PDB file of C-alpha atoms in Angstrom:
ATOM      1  CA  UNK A   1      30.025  21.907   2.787  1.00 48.00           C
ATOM      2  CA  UNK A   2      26.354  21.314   3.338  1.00 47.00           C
ATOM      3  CA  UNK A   3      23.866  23.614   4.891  1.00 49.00           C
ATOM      4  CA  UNK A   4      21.543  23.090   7.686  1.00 53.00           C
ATOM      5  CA  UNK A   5      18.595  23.767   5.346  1.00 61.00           C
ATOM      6  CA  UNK A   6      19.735  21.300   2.606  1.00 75.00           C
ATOM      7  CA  UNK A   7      16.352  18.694   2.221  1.00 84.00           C
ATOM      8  CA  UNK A   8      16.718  15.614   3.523  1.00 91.00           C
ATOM      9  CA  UNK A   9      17.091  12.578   0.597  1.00 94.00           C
ATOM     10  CA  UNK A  10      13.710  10.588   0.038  1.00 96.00           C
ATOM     11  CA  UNK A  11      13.972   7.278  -1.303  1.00 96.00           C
ATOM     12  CA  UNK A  12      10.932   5.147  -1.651  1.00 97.00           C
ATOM     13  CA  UNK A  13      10.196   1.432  -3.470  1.00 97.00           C
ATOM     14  CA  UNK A  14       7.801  -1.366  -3.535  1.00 98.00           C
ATOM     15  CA  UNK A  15       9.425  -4.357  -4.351  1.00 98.00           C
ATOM     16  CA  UNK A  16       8.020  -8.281  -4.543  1.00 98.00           C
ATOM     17  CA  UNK A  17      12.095  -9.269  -3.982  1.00 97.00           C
ATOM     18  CA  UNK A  18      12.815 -10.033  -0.279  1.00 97.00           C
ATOM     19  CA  UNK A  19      14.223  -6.563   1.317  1.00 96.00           C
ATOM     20  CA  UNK A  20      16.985  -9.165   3.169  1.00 92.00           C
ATOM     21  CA  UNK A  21      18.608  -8.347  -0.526  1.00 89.00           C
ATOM     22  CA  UNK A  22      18.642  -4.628   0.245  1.00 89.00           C
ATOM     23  CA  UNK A  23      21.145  -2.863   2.224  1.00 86.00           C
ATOM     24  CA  UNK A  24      20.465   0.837   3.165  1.00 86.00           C
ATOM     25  CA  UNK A  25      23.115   3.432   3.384  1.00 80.00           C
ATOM     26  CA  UNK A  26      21.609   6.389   1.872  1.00 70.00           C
ATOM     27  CA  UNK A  27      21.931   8.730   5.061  1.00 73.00           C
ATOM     28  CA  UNK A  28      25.226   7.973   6.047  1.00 79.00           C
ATOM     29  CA  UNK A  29      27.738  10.173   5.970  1.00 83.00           C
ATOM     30  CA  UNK A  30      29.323  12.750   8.371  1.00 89.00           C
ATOM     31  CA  UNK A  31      26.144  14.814   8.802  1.00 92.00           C
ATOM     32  CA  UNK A  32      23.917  12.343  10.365  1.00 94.00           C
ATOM     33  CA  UNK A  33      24.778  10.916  14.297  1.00 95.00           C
ATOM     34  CA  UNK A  34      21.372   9.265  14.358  1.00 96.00           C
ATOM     35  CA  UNK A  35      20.178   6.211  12.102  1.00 96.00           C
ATOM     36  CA  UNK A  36      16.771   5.081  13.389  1.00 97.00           C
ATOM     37  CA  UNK A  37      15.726   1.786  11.100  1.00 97.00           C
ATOM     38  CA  UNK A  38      12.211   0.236  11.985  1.00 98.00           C
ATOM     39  CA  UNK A  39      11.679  -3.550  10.226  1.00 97.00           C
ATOM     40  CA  UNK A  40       7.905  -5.064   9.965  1.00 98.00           C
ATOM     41  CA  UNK A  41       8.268  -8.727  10.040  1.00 98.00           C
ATOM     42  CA  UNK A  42       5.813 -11.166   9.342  1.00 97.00           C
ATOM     43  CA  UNK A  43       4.303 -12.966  13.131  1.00 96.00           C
ATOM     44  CA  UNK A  44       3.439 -16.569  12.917  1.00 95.00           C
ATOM     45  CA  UNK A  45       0.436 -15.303  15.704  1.00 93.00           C
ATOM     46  CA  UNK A  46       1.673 -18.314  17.335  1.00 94.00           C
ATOM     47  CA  UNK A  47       1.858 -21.138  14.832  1.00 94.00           C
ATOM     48  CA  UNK A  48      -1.972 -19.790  13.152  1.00 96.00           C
ATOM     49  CA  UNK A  49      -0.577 -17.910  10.765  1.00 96.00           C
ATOM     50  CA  UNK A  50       1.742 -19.431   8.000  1.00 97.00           C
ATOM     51  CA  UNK A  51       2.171 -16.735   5.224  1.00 97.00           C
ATOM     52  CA  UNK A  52       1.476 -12.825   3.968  1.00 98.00           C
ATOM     53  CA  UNK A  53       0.529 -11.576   1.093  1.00 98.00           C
ATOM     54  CA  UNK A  54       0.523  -7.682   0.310  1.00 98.00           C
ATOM     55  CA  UNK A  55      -1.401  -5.664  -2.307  1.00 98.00           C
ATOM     56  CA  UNK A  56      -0.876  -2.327  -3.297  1.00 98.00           C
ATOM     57  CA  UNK A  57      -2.324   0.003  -6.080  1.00 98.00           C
ATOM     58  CA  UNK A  58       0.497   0.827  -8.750  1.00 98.00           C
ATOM     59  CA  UNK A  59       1.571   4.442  -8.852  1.00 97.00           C
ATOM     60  CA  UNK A  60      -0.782   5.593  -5.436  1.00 98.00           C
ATOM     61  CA  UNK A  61       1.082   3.876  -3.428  1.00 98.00           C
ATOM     62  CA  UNK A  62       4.735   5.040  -4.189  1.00 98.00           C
ATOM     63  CA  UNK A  63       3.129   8.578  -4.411  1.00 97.00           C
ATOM     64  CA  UNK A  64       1.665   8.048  -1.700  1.00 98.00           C
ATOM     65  CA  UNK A  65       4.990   6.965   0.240  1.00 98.00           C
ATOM     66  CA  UNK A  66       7.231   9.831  -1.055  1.00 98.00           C
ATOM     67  CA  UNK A  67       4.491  12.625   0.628  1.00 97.00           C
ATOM     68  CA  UNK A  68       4.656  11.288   3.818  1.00 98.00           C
ATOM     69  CA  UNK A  69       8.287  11.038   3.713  1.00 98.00           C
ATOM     70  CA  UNK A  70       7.646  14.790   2.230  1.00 98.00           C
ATOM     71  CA  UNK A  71       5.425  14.984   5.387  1.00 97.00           C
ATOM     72  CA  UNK A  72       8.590  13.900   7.891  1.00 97.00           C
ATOM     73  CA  UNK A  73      11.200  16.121   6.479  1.00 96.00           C
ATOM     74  CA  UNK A  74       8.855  19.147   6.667  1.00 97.00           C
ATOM     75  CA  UNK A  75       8.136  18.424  10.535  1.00 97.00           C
ATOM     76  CA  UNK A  76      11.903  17.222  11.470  1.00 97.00           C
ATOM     77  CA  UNK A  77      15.035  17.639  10.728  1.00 97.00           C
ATOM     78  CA  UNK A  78      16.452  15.206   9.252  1.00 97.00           C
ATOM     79  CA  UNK A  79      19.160  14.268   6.639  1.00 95.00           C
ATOM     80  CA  UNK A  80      17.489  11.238   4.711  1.00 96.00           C
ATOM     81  CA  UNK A  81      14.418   9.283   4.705  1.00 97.00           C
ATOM     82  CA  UNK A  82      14.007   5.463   3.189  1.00 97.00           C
ATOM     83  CA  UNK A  83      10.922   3.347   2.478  1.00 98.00           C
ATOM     84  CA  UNK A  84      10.617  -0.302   1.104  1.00 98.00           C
ATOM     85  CA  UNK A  85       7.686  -1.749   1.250  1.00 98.00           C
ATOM     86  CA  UNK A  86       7.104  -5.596  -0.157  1.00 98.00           C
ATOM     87  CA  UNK A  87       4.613  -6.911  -1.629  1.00 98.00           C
ATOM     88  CA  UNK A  88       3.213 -10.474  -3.342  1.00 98.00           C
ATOM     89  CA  UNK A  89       3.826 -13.094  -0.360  1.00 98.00           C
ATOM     90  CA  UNK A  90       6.036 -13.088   2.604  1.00 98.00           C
ATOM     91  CA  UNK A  91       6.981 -15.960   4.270  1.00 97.00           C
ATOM     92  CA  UNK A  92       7.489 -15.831   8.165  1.00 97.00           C
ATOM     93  CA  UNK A  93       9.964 -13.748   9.612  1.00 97.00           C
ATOM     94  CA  UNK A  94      10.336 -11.979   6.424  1.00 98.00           C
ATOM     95  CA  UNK A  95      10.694  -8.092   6.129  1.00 98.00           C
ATOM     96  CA  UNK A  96       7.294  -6.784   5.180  1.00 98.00           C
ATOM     97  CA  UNK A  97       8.444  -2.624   5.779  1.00 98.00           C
ATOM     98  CA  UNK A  98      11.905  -1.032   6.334  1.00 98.00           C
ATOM     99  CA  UNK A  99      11.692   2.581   7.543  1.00 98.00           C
ATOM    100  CA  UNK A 100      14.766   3.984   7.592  1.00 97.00           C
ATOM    101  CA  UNK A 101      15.621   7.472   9.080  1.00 97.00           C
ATOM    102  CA  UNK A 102      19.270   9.714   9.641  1.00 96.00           C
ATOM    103  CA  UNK A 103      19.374  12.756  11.095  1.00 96.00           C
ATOM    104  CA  UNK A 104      22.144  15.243  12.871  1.00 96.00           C
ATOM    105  CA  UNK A 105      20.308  13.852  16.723  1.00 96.00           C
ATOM    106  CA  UNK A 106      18.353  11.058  18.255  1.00 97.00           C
ATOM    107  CA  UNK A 107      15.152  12.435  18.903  1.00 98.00           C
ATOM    108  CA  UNK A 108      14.145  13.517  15.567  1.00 98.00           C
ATOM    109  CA  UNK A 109      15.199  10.428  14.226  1.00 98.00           C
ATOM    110  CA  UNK A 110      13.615   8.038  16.463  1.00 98.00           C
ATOM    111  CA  UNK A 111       9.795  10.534  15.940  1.00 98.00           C
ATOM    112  CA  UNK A 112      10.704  10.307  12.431  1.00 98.00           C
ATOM    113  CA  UNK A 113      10.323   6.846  12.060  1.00 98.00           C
ATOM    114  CA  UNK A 114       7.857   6.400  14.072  1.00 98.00           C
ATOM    115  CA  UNK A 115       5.561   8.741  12.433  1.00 98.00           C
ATOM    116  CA  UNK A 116       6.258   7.218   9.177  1.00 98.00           C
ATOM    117  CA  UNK A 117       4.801   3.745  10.805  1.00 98.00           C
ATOM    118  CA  UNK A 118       2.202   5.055  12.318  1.00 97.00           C
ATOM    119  CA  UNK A 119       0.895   7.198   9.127  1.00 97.00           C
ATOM    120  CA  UNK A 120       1.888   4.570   6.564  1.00 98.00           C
ATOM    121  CA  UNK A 121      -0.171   2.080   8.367  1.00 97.00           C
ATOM    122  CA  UNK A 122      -3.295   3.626   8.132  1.00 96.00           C
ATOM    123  CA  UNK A 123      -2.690   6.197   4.882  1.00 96.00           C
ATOM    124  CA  UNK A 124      -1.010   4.203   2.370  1.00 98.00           C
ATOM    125  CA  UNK A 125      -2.706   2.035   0.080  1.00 98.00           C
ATOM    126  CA  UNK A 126      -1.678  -1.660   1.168  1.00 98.00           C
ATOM    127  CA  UNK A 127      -3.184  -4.693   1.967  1.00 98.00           C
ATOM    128  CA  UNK A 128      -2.968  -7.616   3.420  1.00 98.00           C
ATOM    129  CA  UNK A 129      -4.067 -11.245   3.517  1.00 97.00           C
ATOM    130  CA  UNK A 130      -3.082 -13.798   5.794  1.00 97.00           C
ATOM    131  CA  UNK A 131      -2.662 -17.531   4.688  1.00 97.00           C
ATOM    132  CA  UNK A 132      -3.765 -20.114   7.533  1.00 96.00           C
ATOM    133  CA  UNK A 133      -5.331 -23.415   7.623  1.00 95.00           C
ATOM    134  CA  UNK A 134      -8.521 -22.430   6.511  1.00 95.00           C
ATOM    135  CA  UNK A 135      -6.451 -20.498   3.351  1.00 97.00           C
ATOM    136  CA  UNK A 136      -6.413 -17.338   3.173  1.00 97.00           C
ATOM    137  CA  UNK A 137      -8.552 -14.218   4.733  1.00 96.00           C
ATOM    138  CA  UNK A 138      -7.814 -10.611   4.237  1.00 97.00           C
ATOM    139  CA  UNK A 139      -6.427  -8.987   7.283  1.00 96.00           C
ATOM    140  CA  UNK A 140      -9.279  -6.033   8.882  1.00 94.00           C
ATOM    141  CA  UNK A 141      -8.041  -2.921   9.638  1.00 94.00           C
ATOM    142  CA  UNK A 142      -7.745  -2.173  13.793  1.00 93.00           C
ATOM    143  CA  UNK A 143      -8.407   0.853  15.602  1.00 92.00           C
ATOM    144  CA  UNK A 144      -5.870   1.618  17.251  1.00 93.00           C
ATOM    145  CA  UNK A 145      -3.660   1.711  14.021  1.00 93.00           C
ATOM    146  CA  UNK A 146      -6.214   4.615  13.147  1.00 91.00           C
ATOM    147  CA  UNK A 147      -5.584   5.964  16.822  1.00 93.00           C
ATOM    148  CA  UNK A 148      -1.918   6.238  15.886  1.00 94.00           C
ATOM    149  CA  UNK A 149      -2.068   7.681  13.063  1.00 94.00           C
ATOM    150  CA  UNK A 150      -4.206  10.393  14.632  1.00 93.00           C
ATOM    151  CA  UNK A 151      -1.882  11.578  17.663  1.00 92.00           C
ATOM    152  CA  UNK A 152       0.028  12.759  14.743  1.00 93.00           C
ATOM    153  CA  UNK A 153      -2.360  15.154  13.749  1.00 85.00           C
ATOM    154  CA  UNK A 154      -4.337  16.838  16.641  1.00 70.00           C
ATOM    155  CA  UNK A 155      -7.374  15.423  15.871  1.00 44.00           C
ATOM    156  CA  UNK A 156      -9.376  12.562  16.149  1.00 42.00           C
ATOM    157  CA  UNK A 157      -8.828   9.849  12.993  1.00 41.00           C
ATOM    158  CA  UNK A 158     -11.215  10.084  10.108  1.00 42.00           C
ATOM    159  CA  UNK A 159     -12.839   6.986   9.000  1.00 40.00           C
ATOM    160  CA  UNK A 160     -14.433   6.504   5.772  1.00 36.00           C
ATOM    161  CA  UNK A 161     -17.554   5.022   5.782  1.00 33.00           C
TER     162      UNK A 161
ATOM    163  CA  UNK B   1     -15.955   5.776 -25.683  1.00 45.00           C
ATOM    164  CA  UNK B   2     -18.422   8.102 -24.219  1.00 46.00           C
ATOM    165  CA  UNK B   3     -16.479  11.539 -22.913  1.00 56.00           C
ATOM    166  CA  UNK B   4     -18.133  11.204 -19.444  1.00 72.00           C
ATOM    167  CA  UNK B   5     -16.883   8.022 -18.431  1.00 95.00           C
ATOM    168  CA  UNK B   6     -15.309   7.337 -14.799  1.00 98.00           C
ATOM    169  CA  UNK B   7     -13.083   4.727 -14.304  1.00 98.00           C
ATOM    170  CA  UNK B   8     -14.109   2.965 -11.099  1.00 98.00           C
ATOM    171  CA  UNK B   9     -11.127   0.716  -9.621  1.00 98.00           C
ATOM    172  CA  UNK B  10     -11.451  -2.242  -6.727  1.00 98.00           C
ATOM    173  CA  UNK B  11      -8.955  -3.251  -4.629  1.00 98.00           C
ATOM    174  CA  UNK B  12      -8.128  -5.749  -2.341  1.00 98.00           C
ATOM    175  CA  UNK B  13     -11.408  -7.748  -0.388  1.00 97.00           C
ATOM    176  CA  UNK B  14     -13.768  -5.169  -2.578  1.00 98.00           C
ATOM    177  CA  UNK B  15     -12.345  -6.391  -5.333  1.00 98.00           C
ATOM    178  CA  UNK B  16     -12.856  -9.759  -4.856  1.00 97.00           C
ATOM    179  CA  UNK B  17     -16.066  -8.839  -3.772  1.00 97.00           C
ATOM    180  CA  UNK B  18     -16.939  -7.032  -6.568  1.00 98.00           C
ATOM    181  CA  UNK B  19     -15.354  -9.404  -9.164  1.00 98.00           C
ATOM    182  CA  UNK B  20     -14.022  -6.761 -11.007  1.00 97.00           C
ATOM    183  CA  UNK B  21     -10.827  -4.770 -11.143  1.00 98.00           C
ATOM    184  CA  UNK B  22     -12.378  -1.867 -12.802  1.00 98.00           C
ATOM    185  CA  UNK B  23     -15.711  -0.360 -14.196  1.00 98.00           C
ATOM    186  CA  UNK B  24     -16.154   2.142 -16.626  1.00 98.00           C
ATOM    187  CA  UNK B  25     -19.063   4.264 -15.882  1.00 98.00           C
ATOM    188  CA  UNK B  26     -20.960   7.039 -17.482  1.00 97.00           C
ATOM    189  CA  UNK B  27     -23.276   8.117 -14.791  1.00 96.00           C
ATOM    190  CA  UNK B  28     -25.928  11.549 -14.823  1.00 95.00           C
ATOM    191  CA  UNK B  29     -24.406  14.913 -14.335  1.00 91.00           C
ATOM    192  CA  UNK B  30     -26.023  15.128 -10.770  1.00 94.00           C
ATOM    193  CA  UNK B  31     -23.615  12.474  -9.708  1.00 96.00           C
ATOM    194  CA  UNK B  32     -21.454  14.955  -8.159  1.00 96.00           C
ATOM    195  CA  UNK B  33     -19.429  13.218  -5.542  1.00 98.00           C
ATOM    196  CA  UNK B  34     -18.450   9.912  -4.012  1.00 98.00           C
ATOM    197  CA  UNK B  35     -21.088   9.518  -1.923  1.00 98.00           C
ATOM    198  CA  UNK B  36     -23.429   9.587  -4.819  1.00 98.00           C
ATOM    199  CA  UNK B  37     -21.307   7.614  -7.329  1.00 98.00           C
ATOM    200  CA  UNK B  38     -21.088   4.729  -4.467  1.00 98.00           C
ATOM    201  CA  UNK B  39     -25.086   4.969  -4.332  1.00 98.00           C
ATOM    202  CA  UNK B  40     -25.241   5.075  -8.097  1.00 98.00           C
ATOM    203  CA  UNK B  41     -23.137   2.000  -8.670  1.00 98.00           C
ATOM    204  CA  UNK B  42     -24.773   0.137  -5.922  1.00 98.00           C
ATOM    205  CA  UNK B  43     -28.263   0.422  -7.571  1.00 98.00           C
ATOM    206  CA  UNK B  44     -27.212  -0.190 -11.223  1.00 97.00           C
ATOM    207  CA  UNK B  45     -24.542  -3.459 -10.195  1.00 98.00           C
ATOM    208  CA  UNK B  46     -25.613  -5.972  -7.396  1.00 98.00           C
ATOM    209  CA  UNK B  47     -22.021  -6.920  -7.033  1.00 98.00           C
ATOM    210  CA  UNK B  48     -21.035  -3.703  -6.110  1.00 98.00           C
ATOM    211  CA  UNK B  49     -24.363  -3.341  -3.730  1.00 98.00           C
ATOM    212  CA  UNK B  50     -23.290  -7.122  -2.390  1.00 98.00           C
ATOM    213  CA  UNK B  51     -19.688  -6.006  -1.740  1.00 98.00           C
ATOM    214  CA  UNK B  52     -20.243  -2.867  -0.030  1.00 98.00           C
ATOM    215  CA  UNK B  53     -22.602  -4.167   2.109  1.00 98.00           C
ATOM    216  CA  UNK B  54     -19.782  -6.699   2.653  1.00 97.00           C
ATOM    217  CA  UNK B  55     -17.693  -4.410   3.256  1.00 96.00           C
ATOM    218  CA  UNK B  56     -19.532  -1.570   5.231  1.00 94.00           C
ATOM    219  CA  UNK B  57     -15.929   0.971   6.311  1.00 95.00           C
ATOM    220  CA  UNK B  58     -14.384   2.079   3.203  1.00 97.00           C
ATOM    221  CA  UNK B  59     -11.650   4.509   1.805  1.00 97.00           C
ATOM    222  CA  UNK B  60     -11.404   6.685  -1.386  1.00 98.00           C
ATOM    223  CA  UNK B  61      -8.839   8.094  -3.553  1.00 98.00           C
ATOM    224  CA  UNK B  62      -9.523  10.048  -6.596  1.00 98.00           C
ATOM    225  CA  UNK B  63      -6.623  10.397  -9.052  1.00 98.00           C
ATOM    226  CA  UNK B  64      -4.942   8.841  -6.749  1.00 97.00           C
ATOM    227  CA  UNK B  65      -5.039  10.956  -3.956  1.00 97.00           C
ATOM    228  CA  UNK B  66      -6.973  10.361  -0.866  1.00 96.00           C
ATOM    229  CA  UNK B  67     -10.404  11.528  -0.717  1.00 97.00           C
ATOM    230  CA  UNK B  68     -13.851  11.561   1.499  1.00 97.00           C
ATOM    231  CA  UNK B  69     -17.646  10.971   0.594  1.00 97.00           C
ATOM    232  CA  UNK B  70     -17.998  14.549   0.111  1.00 97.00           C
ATOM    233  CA  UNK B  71     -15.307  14.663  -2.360  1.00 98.00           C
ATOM    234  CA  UNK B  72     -16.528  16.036  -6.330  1.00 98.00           C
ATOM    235  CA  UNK B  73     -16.101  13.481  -8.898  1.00 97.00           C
ATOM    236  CA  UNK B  74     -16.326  14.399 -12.715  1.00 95.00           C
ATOM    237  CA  UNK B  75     -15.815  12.413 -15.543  1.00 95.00           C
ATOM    238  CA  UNK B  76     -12.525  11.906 -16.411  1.00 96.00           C
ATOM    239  CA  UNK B  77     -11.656  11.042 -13.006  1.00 98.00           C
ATOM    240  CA  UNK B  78     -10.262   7.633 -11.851  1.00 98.00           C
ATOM    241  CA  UNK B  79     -12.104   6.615  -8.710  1.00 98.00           C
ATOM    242  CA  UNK B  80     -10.756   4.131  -6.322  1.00 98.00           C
ATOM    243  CA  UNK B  81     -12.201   2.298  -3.467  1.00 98.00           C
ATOM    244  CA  UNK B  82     -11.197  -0.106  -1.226  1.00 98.00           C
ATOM    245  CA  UNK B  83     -11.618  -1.529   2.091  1.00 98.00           C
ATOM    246  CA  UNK B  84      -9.256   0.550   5.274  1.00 97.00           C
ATOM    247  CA  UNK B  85      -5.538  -0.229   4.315  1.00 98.00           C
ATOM    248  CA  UNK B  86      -3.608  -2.434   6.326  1.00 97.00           C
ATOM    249  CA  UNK B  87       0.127  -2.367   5.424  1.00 97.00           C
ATOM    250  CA  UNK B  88       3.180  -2.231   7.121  1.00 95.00           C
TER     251      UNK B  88
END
């Protein structure tokens, strides 16, 4: 029998294998009525763009993954948390992110996973470059990725200069 | 090896910018914090200067956590910077 207070699972990877390969079944099991699963796929931005390709920084960014997981479980409660991110190049359509979340209800779930987005897009050491017919450019960072993040956190978003 | 070397690391567009993956730097005690390393390497390496100007918003991790301008660097430290991250 599990308690109420048992932590939630974390599982976290950065892989350059397509996640199609993955399945994700961590959470389920009799505890959890809610699976909330988010995919990133790569946009064509209407025939411009033709191909991704992700960096990340070895180490920080699995670390950086498994505290805001660390971050979700503390603020909901849920039963397990996963995070793939890929990296190297993505072809269209591909899974770039699977968020993953199970919990006991809905509504924790579905913040859950959201947060995770929202933080991982603007806290987590990843980048990305976009291959079009001029070859490849470096995707800038938006605003309102920053914005999102920060309705998380009470405060306006902090931007390093 | 000197003993008050930081290990400055590039990523992504600053990277290419800068043309290196890493430097290994040895700068005065008074270089205290981010701020002043960033000033410090832009004055001693005209890539760096060229890339930062290139690439004006910026984010910082030391020892791999996430850090500000403000933030005290000492030697030993590995010092990362790189342009605002855009996964997902």
């Amino acid at each position: 029998m599990t308690t109420t207070k048992a932590p939630a699972t974390i599982e976290v990877a950065i892989t350059a294998e397509p996640l199609e390969d993955r399945s994700s079944g961590e959470g389920r099991d009799g505890r959890s009525g809610a699976e909330v699963r988010f995919s990133g796929r790569v946009r064509d931005e209407s025939g411009r763009v033709q191909a991704l390709f992700l960096e990340h920084y070895p180490g920080m960014t699995e670390n950086a993954l498994e505290k805001i997981a660390g971050h979700a479980r503390e603020r909901w409660p849920l039963n397990a948390i996963e995070i793939i991110h890929r990296v190297g190049e993505i072809r269209i359509g591909e899974e770039i992110v699977r968020v993953v979340v199970w919990a006991g209800h809905r509504h924790a779930a579905f913040e859950a996973c959201a947060f995770l987005m929202d933080i991982l897009k603007s806290q987590v050491p990843l980048w990305k470059k976009e291959l079009s017919d001029d070859g490849w450019h470096w995707v800038e960072a938006r605003q309102r990725d920053a914005e999102a993040a920060a309705r998380w956190m009470g405060g306006p978003s902090e931007r390093a200069r | 090896m000197s003993d008050a070397v930081i290990e400055v690391r590039f990523f992504a567009a600053l990277r290419e910018r800068v043309g290196e993956e890493m430097l290994r730097v040895s700068p005065p005690a008074e270089v205290g914090t981010v701020a002043a390393l960033c000033d410090w390497l832009a004055a001693g390496y005209p890539a760096v200067a060229a890339a930062f100007e290139a690439t004006p918003r910026r984010m910082v991790a030391i020892n791999e956590e996430l850090a500000t301008p403000d933030s005290a660097v000492a030697a030993g430290d590995t010092v990362a910077l790189f342009p605002p991250v855009t996964g997902g």
